[in-house]
Amino acid sequence: MTFRDRPSDRDDTEAVRAGADPLARLLAAASAPGHPAELTGEQVAVAAFRSAPGAGVVPGGAVTRPVATRPRVLTRVLAVKLAAAAAATAAASVAFAAGTGIIPNPIRARTVVPTASATPALPPAATSGHPASGSVVSGSGATRTVPRGLCQAYFAWKSQGKNLDRPAFEHLVTEAGSEAGVDAYCTKLLAPPTDEPGQPSPGQGQPSPGQGQGNPSPGEGNRPSASPPGHVRRG
Amino acid sequence: MAEPEAVPEGAAALTAAVEAARDGDEDAFRVVYRTVHPGLLRYLRVLVGDDADDVASETWLHVVRDLRSFSGDGDAFRGWAATIARNRSMDHLRRRRRRPTADVPVDVLLEFATDQDTADEAITAVATDAAIALIAQLPRDQAEAVILRVVLGLDAASAARVLGKRPGAVRTAAYRGLRRLAQTLDEAVTDRDATDTDGPSSGGAPAPRSDETPNVNADGMR
């Protein structure tokens, strides 16, 4: 995004724009803003983000979703700014090629402007999923901790027909005892906590240093999920 | 960079989003993801071909796990994510023991090589995929240099850190890669001009990647 901000890369920005040059077109296409089809893994990533250390786990399995330290509107504006910067990248990448002398003289001065549809809009926050938390499943005398997000990621992964042959899931398979046992393990882990004895959950082990910034957001984070665990789109 | 009341631009915007995500702001994380992921995914297409989605998922799992220990601005975050993606790819390739291949249909090649003015048109996902597939056909050091510099927007020093090389070597590789791409496109034009007099060539059905179902109605795009 900041490609053109660097003096050494900026020299020819004004001189060369994406025009009719084949290489310029290719580079503009290569650096175009993300297409929706490229962002299908977002829910998996967000689920993992929710379960990451410091995601606001409190004793008892209740969850405080860390509240944005900035107004949400700022986040939205950031998204727009970044989309605009993505457009600049497409032009800057061409300028980079031009700086190398590979692209011939510009045919016309024109920037590559992405369509609005290529710019994803922010969904409302907390649209889906269980509240993030580390959950404790006791088994064979040991108390173990697996992030819920890992199970959510697992179900999302599985719904796409993928196998478990991933380092990211090794921990999960180990905890479940076997690959075949992951389904049941995660189903239990993601189940509503009503059938669990109410002992405090150690969660991720230590209190999050990121907590305490802002107030808990009422109605968010501790809300029961409206969707089944495997609910992450199908391709 | 960012004045107190001003909304940051460009790199500063990503920096702000990364910082907010580190504080647990999920919306900010989505912004980071949507900003960084497309370039990361394209880099992975060059490295591992059709397994890019899988390795990208692993990469993000790693990123969110270590996000709180990350420090740096938006550009540094890109480089950090690219490094993780590259390490994951190397692990992946060791397991799979095969090099990815990408076929670029000739007619897609011509989409870039012909003189049509696409500047006014939206750059389609097909065009982007084809461009990445074409870059992926370069020798790997050149392909990586081009992707990191052009698509992920890293400067030579950052790209060099990702690749474990000297910046000069990255500049050279990027230059050679771009020159080779230009030659490939030139040759496609020449071939097209040569065959134009013979009428349309046979077997010209557009053939986007057959193993990839078009998936345009992604969730979370509301």
Coordinates of C-alpha atoms in Angstrom, one line a residue:
Chain A
M1 CA 0.0 0.0 0.0
T2 CA 2.8 2.3 0.8
F3 CA 4.7 1.4 -2.1
R4 CA 4.6 4.8 -3.6
D5 CA 5.6 6.4 -0.3
R6 CA 9.1 5.3 -0.6
P7 CA 11.2 7.8 -2.5
S8 CA 13.2 5.2 -4.4
D9 CA 10.0 3.7 -5.7
R10 CA 8.2 6.9 -6.4
D11 CA 10.3 8.4 -9.0
D12 CA 8.3 7.3 -11.9
T13 CA 4.9 7.2 -10.4
E14 CA 3.9 10.4 -12.1
A15 CA 5.4 9.3 -15.4
V16 CA 3.8 5.9 -15.8
R17 CA 0.3 4.7 -15.2
A18 CA -1.5 1.6 -16.1
G19 CA -2.3 1.9 -19.7
A20 CA -2.2 -0.3 -22.7
D21 CA 1.2 -1.8 -21.9
P22 CA 0.7 -5.6 -21.4
L23 CA 3.0 -5.9 -18.4
A24 CA 1.4 -2.9 -16.8
R25 CA -2.0 -4.6 -17.2
L26 CA -0.7 -7.8 -15.8
L27 CA 0.8 -6.1 -12.7
A28 CA -2.3 -4.1 -12.2
A29 CA -4.3 -7.3 -12.2
A30 CA -1.8 -9.0 -9.9
S31 CA -2.1 -6.3 -7.4
A32 CA -5.8 -5.6 -7.7
P33 CA -7.8 -5.3 -4.4
G34 CA -9.0 -8.6 -3.0
H35 CA -11.9 -10.3 -4.6
P36 CA -14.7 -11.8 -2.5
A37 CA -13.6 -15.3 -3.6
E38 CA -10.2 -14.6 -2.0
L39 CA -11.7 -13.8 1.4
T40 CA -13.6 -17.0 2.0
G41 CA -11.3 -17.9 4.9
E42 CA -12.2 -14.9 6.9
Q43 CA -14.5 -16.6 9.3
V44 CA -12.0 -19.2 10.1
A45 CA -9.4 -16.5 10.8
V46 CA -11.8 -14.5 12.9
A47 CA -12.8 -17.6 14.9
A48 CA -9.1 -18.2 15.6
F49 CA -8.7 -14.5 16.5
R50 CA -11.5 -14.8 19.0
S51 CA -9.8 -17.7 20.7
A52 CA -6.3 -16.3 20.7
P53 CA -4.6 -15.7 24.0
G54 CA -5.8 -12.5 25.5
A55 CA -9.2 -12.6 23.9
G56 CA -10.8 -11.8 27.2
V57 CA -11.4 -15.1 29.0
V58 CA -12.7 -14.7 32.5
P59 CA -13.3 -17.4 35.1
G60 CA -16.5 -19.4 34.8
G61 CA -16.4 -19.6 31.1
A62 CA -18.0 -16.2 30.7
V63 CA -16.5 -14.1 28.1
T64 CA -15.8 -10.4 27.9
R65 CA -15.2 -9.5 24.4
P66 CA -12.5 -6.9 24.5
V67 CA -14.2 -3.7 23.5
A68 CA -12.8 -1.7 20.6
T69 CA -10.5 0.9 21.9
R70 CA -11.6 3.1 19.1
P71 CA -15.0 4.0 17.9
R72 CA -16.3 1.5 15.4
V73 CA -16.8 4.1 12.9
L74 CA -13.1 4.7 12.8
T75 CA -12.6 1.1 11.9
R76 CA -15.0 1.5 9.0
V77 CA -13.2 4.6 7.8
L78 CA -10.0 2.7 8.0
A79 CA -11.4 0.1 5.8
V80 CA -12.3 2.6 3.2
K81 CA -8.9 4.3 3.4
L82 CA -7.2 1.0 2.9
A83 CA -9.3 0.2 -0.1
A84 CA -8.3 3.4 -1.6
A85 CA -4.7 2.6 -0.8
A86 CA -5.1 -0.7 -2.5
A87 CA -6.0 1.1 -5.7
A88 CA -2.9 3.2 -5.3
T89 CA -0.9 0.0 -5.0
A90 CA -2.0 -1.2 -8.4
A91 CA -0.7 2.0 -9.9
A92 CA 2.4 2.0 -7.8
S93 CA 3.3 -1.6 -8.8
V94 CA 3.3 -0.4 -12.4
A95 CA 5.5 2.5 -11.5
F96 CA 7.8 0.0 -9.9
A97 CA 8.1 -1.9 -13.1
A98 CA 8.5 1.4 -15.0
G99 CA 11.3 2.3 -12.6
T100 CA 13.2 -0.7 -13.7
G101 CA 13.0 0.4 -17.3
I102 CA 11.1 -2.6 -18.4
I103 CA 7.8 -0.9 -19.2
P104 CA 8.1 1.4 -22.1
N105 CA 6.8 5.0 -22.2
P106 CA 3.4 5.4 -20.8
I107 CA 0.7 5.5 -23.4
R108 CA -1.7 7.4 -21.4
A109 CA -1.9 8.8 -17.9
R110 CA -4.5 6.8 -16.1
T111 CA -4.8 5.1 -12.8
V112 CA -6.3 1.8 -12.2
V113 CA -9.4 2.2 -10.2
P114 CA -11.0 -0.9 -8.6
T115 CA -14.7 -1.3 -8.7
A116 CA -16.6 -0.6 -5.5
S117 CA -17.7 -4.2 -5.5
A118 CA -14.2 -5.4 -5.1
T119 CA -14.0 -3.6 -1.8
P120 CA -15.5 -5.7 0.9
A121 CA -17.8 -3.9 3.3
L122 CA -17.5 -4.4 7.0
P123 CA -20.1 -6.7 8.4
P124 CA -21.7 -5.9 11.7
A125 CA -19.6 -6.9 14.5
A126 CA -20.2 -10.2 16.3
T127 CA -22.4 -11.5 13.6
S128 CA -21.9 -15.2 14.3
G129 CA -20.2 -17.8 16.3
H130 CA -19.8 -18.7 19.9
P131 CA -18.2 -16.3 22.3
A132 CA -14.5 -16.8 22.2
S133 CA -13.1 -18.5 25.2
G134 CA -10.7 -21.2 26.2
S135 CA -12.7 -24.1 27.4
V136 CA -11.8 -26.9 29.7
V137 CA -12.7 -30.4 28.9
S138 CA -11.7 -32.9 31.5
G139 CA -10.7 -36.3 30.4
S140 CA -8.7 -39.2 31.8
G141 CA -7.9 -37.4 34.9
A142 CA -6.2 -34.4 33.3
T143 CA -7.7 -31.1 32.7
R144 CA -6.9 -29.8 29.3
T145 CA -7.4 -26.6 27.5
V146 CA -8.2 -26.2 23.9
P147 CA -9.3 -22.9 22.4
R148 CA -12.9 -23.0 21.2
G149 CA -11.8 -21.2 18.1
L150 CA -9.7 -24.1 17.1
C151 CA -12.7 -26.3 17.2
Q152 CA -14.7 -23.7 15.2
A153 CA -11.9 -23.6 12.7
Y154 CA -11.9 -27.4 12.6
F155 CA -15.6 -27.5 11.8
A156 CA -15.2 -24.8 9.2
W157 CA -12.3 -26.7 7.7
K158 CA -14.2 -29.9 7.7
S159 CA -17.2 -28.3 6.0
Q160 CA -14.9 -27.5 3.2
G161 CA -14.0 -31.1 2.8
K162 CA -10.4 -30.6 4.1
N163 CA -8.6 -33.1 6.1
L164 CA -6.9 -32.7 9.5
D165 CA -3.4 -33.1 8.1
R166 CA -2.4 -29.7 9.4
P167 CA 0.1 -28.6 12.0
A168 CA -2.5 -26.2 13.3
F169 CA -4.7 -29.2 14.2
E170 CA -2.1 -31.4 15.7
H171 CA -2.8 -30.1 19.1
L172 CA -6.5 -30.7 18.6
V173 CA -5.9 -34.3 17.5
T174 CA -3.6 -34.9 20.5
E175 CA -6.2 -33.6 22.9
A176 CA -9.0 -35.5 21.3
G177 CA -6.9 -38.7 21.3
S178 CA -7.4 -39.4 17.7
E179 CA -8.5 -37.8 14.5
A180 CA -11.7 -39.8 14.7
G181 CA -12.4 -38.4 18.1
V182 CA -12.1 -34.7 17.2
D183 CA -15.7 -34.5 16.1
A184 CA -17.1 -35.6 19.4
Y185 CA -14.4 -33.7 21.3
C186 CA -15.2 -30.4 19.6
T187 CA -18.9 -30.9 19.7
K188 CA -18.7 -31.3 23.5
L189 CA -16.4 -28.4 23.8
L190 CA -18.6 -26.1 21.8
A191 CA -21.8 -27.2 23.5
P192 CA -23.6 -24.7 25.7
P193 CA -22.0 -24.7 29.1
T194 CA -25.2 -25.6 30.9
D195 CA -24.3 -29.3 31.2
E196 CA -20.9 -28.5 32.6
P197 CA -20.2 -28.3 36.2
G198 CA -19.6 -24.7 37.1
Q199 CA -16.0 -24.8 38.1
P200 CA -14.0 -21.8 37.1
S201 CA -12.2 -22.1 33.8
P202 CA -8.5 -21.3 33.8
G203 CA -9.0 -20.4 30.2
Q204 CA -5.7 -19.6 28.6
G205 CA -3.8 -19.7 31.9
Q206 CA -3.2 -16.1 32.6
P207 CA -5.2 -13.0 32.7
S208 CA -5.1 -11.0 29.6
P209 CA -3.1 -7.9 29.8
G210 CA -5.3 -6.5 27.2
Q211 CA -8.4 -6.6 29.4
G212 CA -9.7 -3.6 31.2
Q213 CA -9.6 -1.3 28.3
G214 CA -13.1 0.0 28.0
N215 CA -16.3 -1.5 29.3
P216 CA -17.7 -4.8 28.4
S217 CA -20.1 -4.4 25.6
P218 CA -23.6 -5.4 26.7
G219 CA -25.3 -8.0 24.6
E220 CA -22.2 -8.9 22.8
G221 CA -19.7 -11.7 23.4
N222 CA -21.6 -13.5 26.0
R223 CA -24.5 -14.2 23.7
P224 CA -25.4 -17.8 22.9
S225 CA -24.6 -18.7 19.4
A226 CA -27.4 -18.5 16.8
S227 CA -25.6 -20.8 14.6
P228 CA -24.3 -24.4 14.8
P229 CA -20.6 -24.9 15.2
G230 CA -20.1 -26.0 11.7
H231 CA -21.7 -22.8 10.4
V232 CA -19.1 -21.4 8.1
R233 CA -20.0 -21.1 4.5
R234 CA -19.7 -23.8 2.0
G235 CA -17.7 -23.1 -1.2
Chain B
M1 CA 2.2 9.7 11.2
A2 CA -1.3 9.9 12.4
E3 CA -2.4 13.1 13.9
P4 CA -4.6 12.8 17.0
E5 CA -7.9 13.6 15.4
A6 CA -7.1 12.6 11.8
V7 CA -8.1 9.3 10.2
P8 CA -4.8 7.8 9.1
E9 CA -4.2 7.1 5.5
G10 CA -2.6 4.2 3.7
A11 CA 0.1 2.6 5.7
A12 CA -0.9 4.4 8.8
A13 CA -4.4 3.0 8.4
L14 CA -3.1 -0.5 8.4
T15 CA -0.8 0.3 11.3
A16 CA -3.8 1.6 13.3
A17 CA -5.8 -1.5 12.4
V18 CA -3.0 -3.8 13.5
E19 CA -2.7 -2.0 16.8
A20 CA -6.4 -2.2 17.5
A21 CA -6.4 -5.9 16.5
R22 CA -3.6 -6.5 19.0
D23 CA -5.9 -4.9 21.6
G24 CA -8.6 -7.4 20.7
D25 CA -10.7 -5.4 18.4
E26 CA -12.3 -7.9 16.1
D27 CA -13.5 -5.4 13.6
A28 CA -10.0 -4.1 13.3
F29 CA -8.8 -7.6 12.8
R30 CA -11.2 -8.0 9.9
V31 CA -9.8 -4.9 8.3
V32 CA -6.3 -6.3 8.7
Y33 CA -7.3 -9.6 7.2
R34 CA -9.1 -8.1 4.3
T35 CA -6.2 -5.8 3.6
V36 CA -3.3 -8.3 3.9
H37 CA -4.9 -11.6 3.0
P38 CA -5.4 -11.1 -0.8
G39 CA -1.7 -10.4 -1.3
L40 CA -0.7 -13.1 1.0
L41 CA -2.9 -15.6 -0.8
R42 CA -1.4 -14.6 -4.1
Y43 CA 2.1 -15.1 -2.7
L44 CA 1.1 -18.5 -1.5
R45 CA -0.3 -19.4 -5.0
V46 CA 3.2 -18.8 -6.3
L47 CA 4.7 -20.9 -3.6
V48 CA 2.3 -23.9 -3.2
G49 CA -0.2 -23.5 -6.1
D50 CA -3.6 -24.9 -5.4
D51 CA -2.8 -25.6 -1.7
A52 CA -2.6 -21.8 -1.1
D53 CA -5.9 -21.7 0.7
D54 CA -4.9 -24.4 3.1
V55 CA -1.5 -22.8 3.9
A56 CA -3.1 -19.4 4.2
S57 CA -5.4 -20.7 6.9
E58 CA -2.4 -22.1 8.8
T59 CA -0.7 -18.8 8.4
W60 CA -3.5 -16.9 9.9
L61 CA -3.8 -19.3 12.8
H62 CA -0.2 -18.6 13.4
V63 CA -0.6 -14.9 13.1
V64 CA -3.5 -14.6 15.5
R65 CA -1.7 -16.8 18.0
D66 CA 1.4 -14.6 18.0
L67 CA -0.3 -11.3 17.2
R68 CA 0.1 -9.9 20.7
S69 CA 3.8 -10.4 20.6
F70 CA 4.1 -8.6 17.3
S71 CA 5.4 -5.1 17.4
G72 CA 5.8 -2.9 14.4
D73 CA 3.8 -0.9 11.9
G74 CA 1.6 -2.0 9.0
D75 CA 4.4 -2.6 6.7
A76 CA 6.3 -4.6 9.2
F77 CA 3.1 -6.6 9.7
R78 CA 3.0 -7.4 6.0
G79 CA 6.5 -8.6 6.1
W80 CA 5.9 -10.6 9.3
A81 CA 2.9 -12.3 7.8
A82 CA 4.7 -13.0 4.5
T83 CA 7.6 -14.6 6.5
I84 CA 5.1 -16.9 8.3
A85 CA 3.4 -17.8 5.1
R86 CA 6.7 -18.6 3.5
N87 CA 7.8 -20.8 6.4
R88 CA 4.5 -22.6 6.3
S89 CA 4.9 -23.1 2.6
M90 CA 8.3 -24.7 3.0
D91 CA 7.0 -27.1 5.6
H92 CA 4.1 -27.8 3.3
L93 CA 6.3 -28.6 0.3
R94 CA 8.5 -30.8 2.4
R95 CA 5.4 -32.8 3.3
R96 CA 4.0 -32.9 -0.2
R97 CA 7.2 -33.4 -2.0
R98 CA 6.0 -31.9 -5.2
R99 CA 6.3 -28.6 -6.8
P100 CA 3.1 -26.8 -7.7
T101 CA 2.5 -26.2 -11.3
A102 CA 0.2 -23.7 -12.8
D103 CA -1.0 -23.7 -16.4
V104 CA -1.9 -20.4 -18.0
P105 CA -4.3 -20.8 -20.9
V106 CA -3.1 -19.1 -23.9
D107 CA -6.2 -17.0 -24.3
V108 CA -5.9 -15.7 -20.8
L109 CA -2.3 -14.7 -21.6
L110 CA -3.6 -12.8 -24.6
E111 CA -6.0 -11.0 -22.3
F112 CA -3.0 -9.1 -21.1
A113 CA -1.1 -9.1 -24.3
T114 CA -3.7 -7.7 -26.6
D115 CA -4.1 -4.0 -27.0
Q116 CA -7.5 -3.8 -25.5
D117 CA -7.9 -1.0 -23.0
T118 CA -8.8 -2.5 -19.8
A119 CA -8.1 0.5 -17.7
D120 CA -11.7 1.4 -17.6
E121 CA -12.9 -2.0 -16.7
A122 CA -13.0 -3.7 -13.4
I123 CA -10.1 -6.1 -13.0
T124 CA -11.8 -9.4 -12.7
A125 CA -10.9 -12.2 -10.4
V126 CA -10.0 -14.3 -13.5
A127 CA -7.5 -11.7 -14.7
T128 CA -5.9 -11.5 -11.2
D129 CA -5.7 -15.3 -11.1
A130 CA -4.2 -15.5 -14.5
A131 CA -1.6 -12.8 -13.7
I132 CA -0.6 -14.6 -10.5
A133 CA -0.4 -17.9 -12.4
L134 CA 1.8 -16.3 -15.0
I135 CA 4.1 -14.9 -12.3
A136 CA 4.2 -18.3 -10.7
Q137 CA 5.7 -19.7 -13.9
L138 CA 8.9 -17.7 -13.3
P139 CA 11.8 -19.3 -11.6
R140 CA 10.9 -19.2 -7.9
D141 CA 13.3 -16.6 -6.7
Q142 CA 12.1 -14.2 -9.4
A143 CA 8.4 -15.0 -8.8
E144 CA 8.8 -14.4 -5.1
A145 CA 10.6 -11.2 -5.6
V146 CA 8.0 -9.9 -8.0
I147 CA 5.1 -10.9 -5.7
L148 CA 6.6 -9.4 -2.6
R149 CA 7.6 -6.2 -4.2
V150 CA 4.6 -5.6 -6.5
V151 CA 1.7 -7.4 -4.9
L152 CA 2.5 -7.2 -1.2
G153 CA 4.1 -3.9 -1.7
L154 CA 7.2 -4.6 0.4
D155 CA 10.3 -2.5 -0.1
A156 CA 13.5 -4.2 -1.2
A157 CA 14.8 -4.4 2.4
S158 CA 11.6 -5.9 3.8
A159 CA 11.4 -8.4 0.9
A160 CA 15.0 -9.4 1.5
R161 CA 14.3 -10.1 5.1
V162 CA 11.4 -12.4 4.1
L163 CA 13.5 -14.2 1.7
G164 CA 16.7 -14.3 3.7
K165 CA 18.6 -12.6 1.0
R166 CA 20.4 -9.3 0.4
P167 CA 18.3 -6.4 -0.9
G168 CA 20.4 -6.2 -4.0
A169 CA 19.7 -9.8 -4.8
V170 CA 16.0 -9.2 -4.5
R171 CA 16.1 -6.2 -6.8
T172 CA 17.9 -8.2 -9.4
A173 CA 15.5 -11.1 -9.1
A174 CA 12.5 -8.7 -9.4
Y175 CA 14.0 -7.0 -12.4
R176 CA 14.7 -10.3 -14.2
G177 CA 11.3 -11.6 -13.4
L178 CA 9.6 -8.5 -14.8
R179 CA 11.7 -8.6 -17.9
R180 CA 10.9 -12.2 -18.5
L181 CA 7.2 -11.5 -18.0
A182 CA 7.4 -8.7 -20.5
Q183 CA 9.1 -11.1 -23.0
T184 CA 6.4 -13.7 -22.5
L185 CA 3.7 -11.2 -23.2
D186 CA 5.6 -10.0 -26.2
E187 CA 5.9 -13.5 -27.6
A188 CA 2.2 -14.0 -27.0
V189 CA 1.4 -10.9 -29.1
T190 CA 3.7 -12.1 -31.8
D191 CA 2.2 -15.5 -31.9
R192 CA -1.3 -14.0 -31.9
D193 CA -0.4 -11.8 -34.8
A194 CA 1.1 -14.7 -36.7
T195 CA -2.0 -16.9 -36.2
D196 CA -4.5 -14.2 -36.8
T197 CA -4.2 -14.5 -40.5
D198 CA -5.1 -18.2 -40.2
G199 CA -8.3 -17.5 -38.4
P200 CA -9.1 -18.4 -34.8
S201 CA -7.0 -21.1 -33.4
S202 CA -8.5 -24.4 -32.3
G203 CA -9.2 -25.3 -28.7
G204 CA -9.7 -21.8 -27.6
A205 CA -12.3 -22.4 -25.0
P206 CA -11.7 -20.3 -22.0
A207 CA -10.4 -22.6 -19.3
P208 CA -10.2 -21.1 -15.9
R209 CA -8.8 -23.4 -13.2
S210 CA -11.0 -26.4 -13.4
D211 CA -10.5 -27.5 -9.9
E212 CA -11.8 -24.3 -8.4
T213 CA -15.4 -23.7 -8.2
P214 CA -16.4 -20.1 -8.6
N215 CA -17.3 -18.9 -5.2
V216 CA -18.5 -15.4 -5.3
N217 CA -21.2 -15.3 -2.7
A218 CA -18.8 -15.4 0.2
D219 CA -20.2 -14.9 3.6
G220 CA -19.3 -12.0 5.7
M221 CA -19.3 -9.7 2.7
R222 CA -22.4 -7.9 3.7

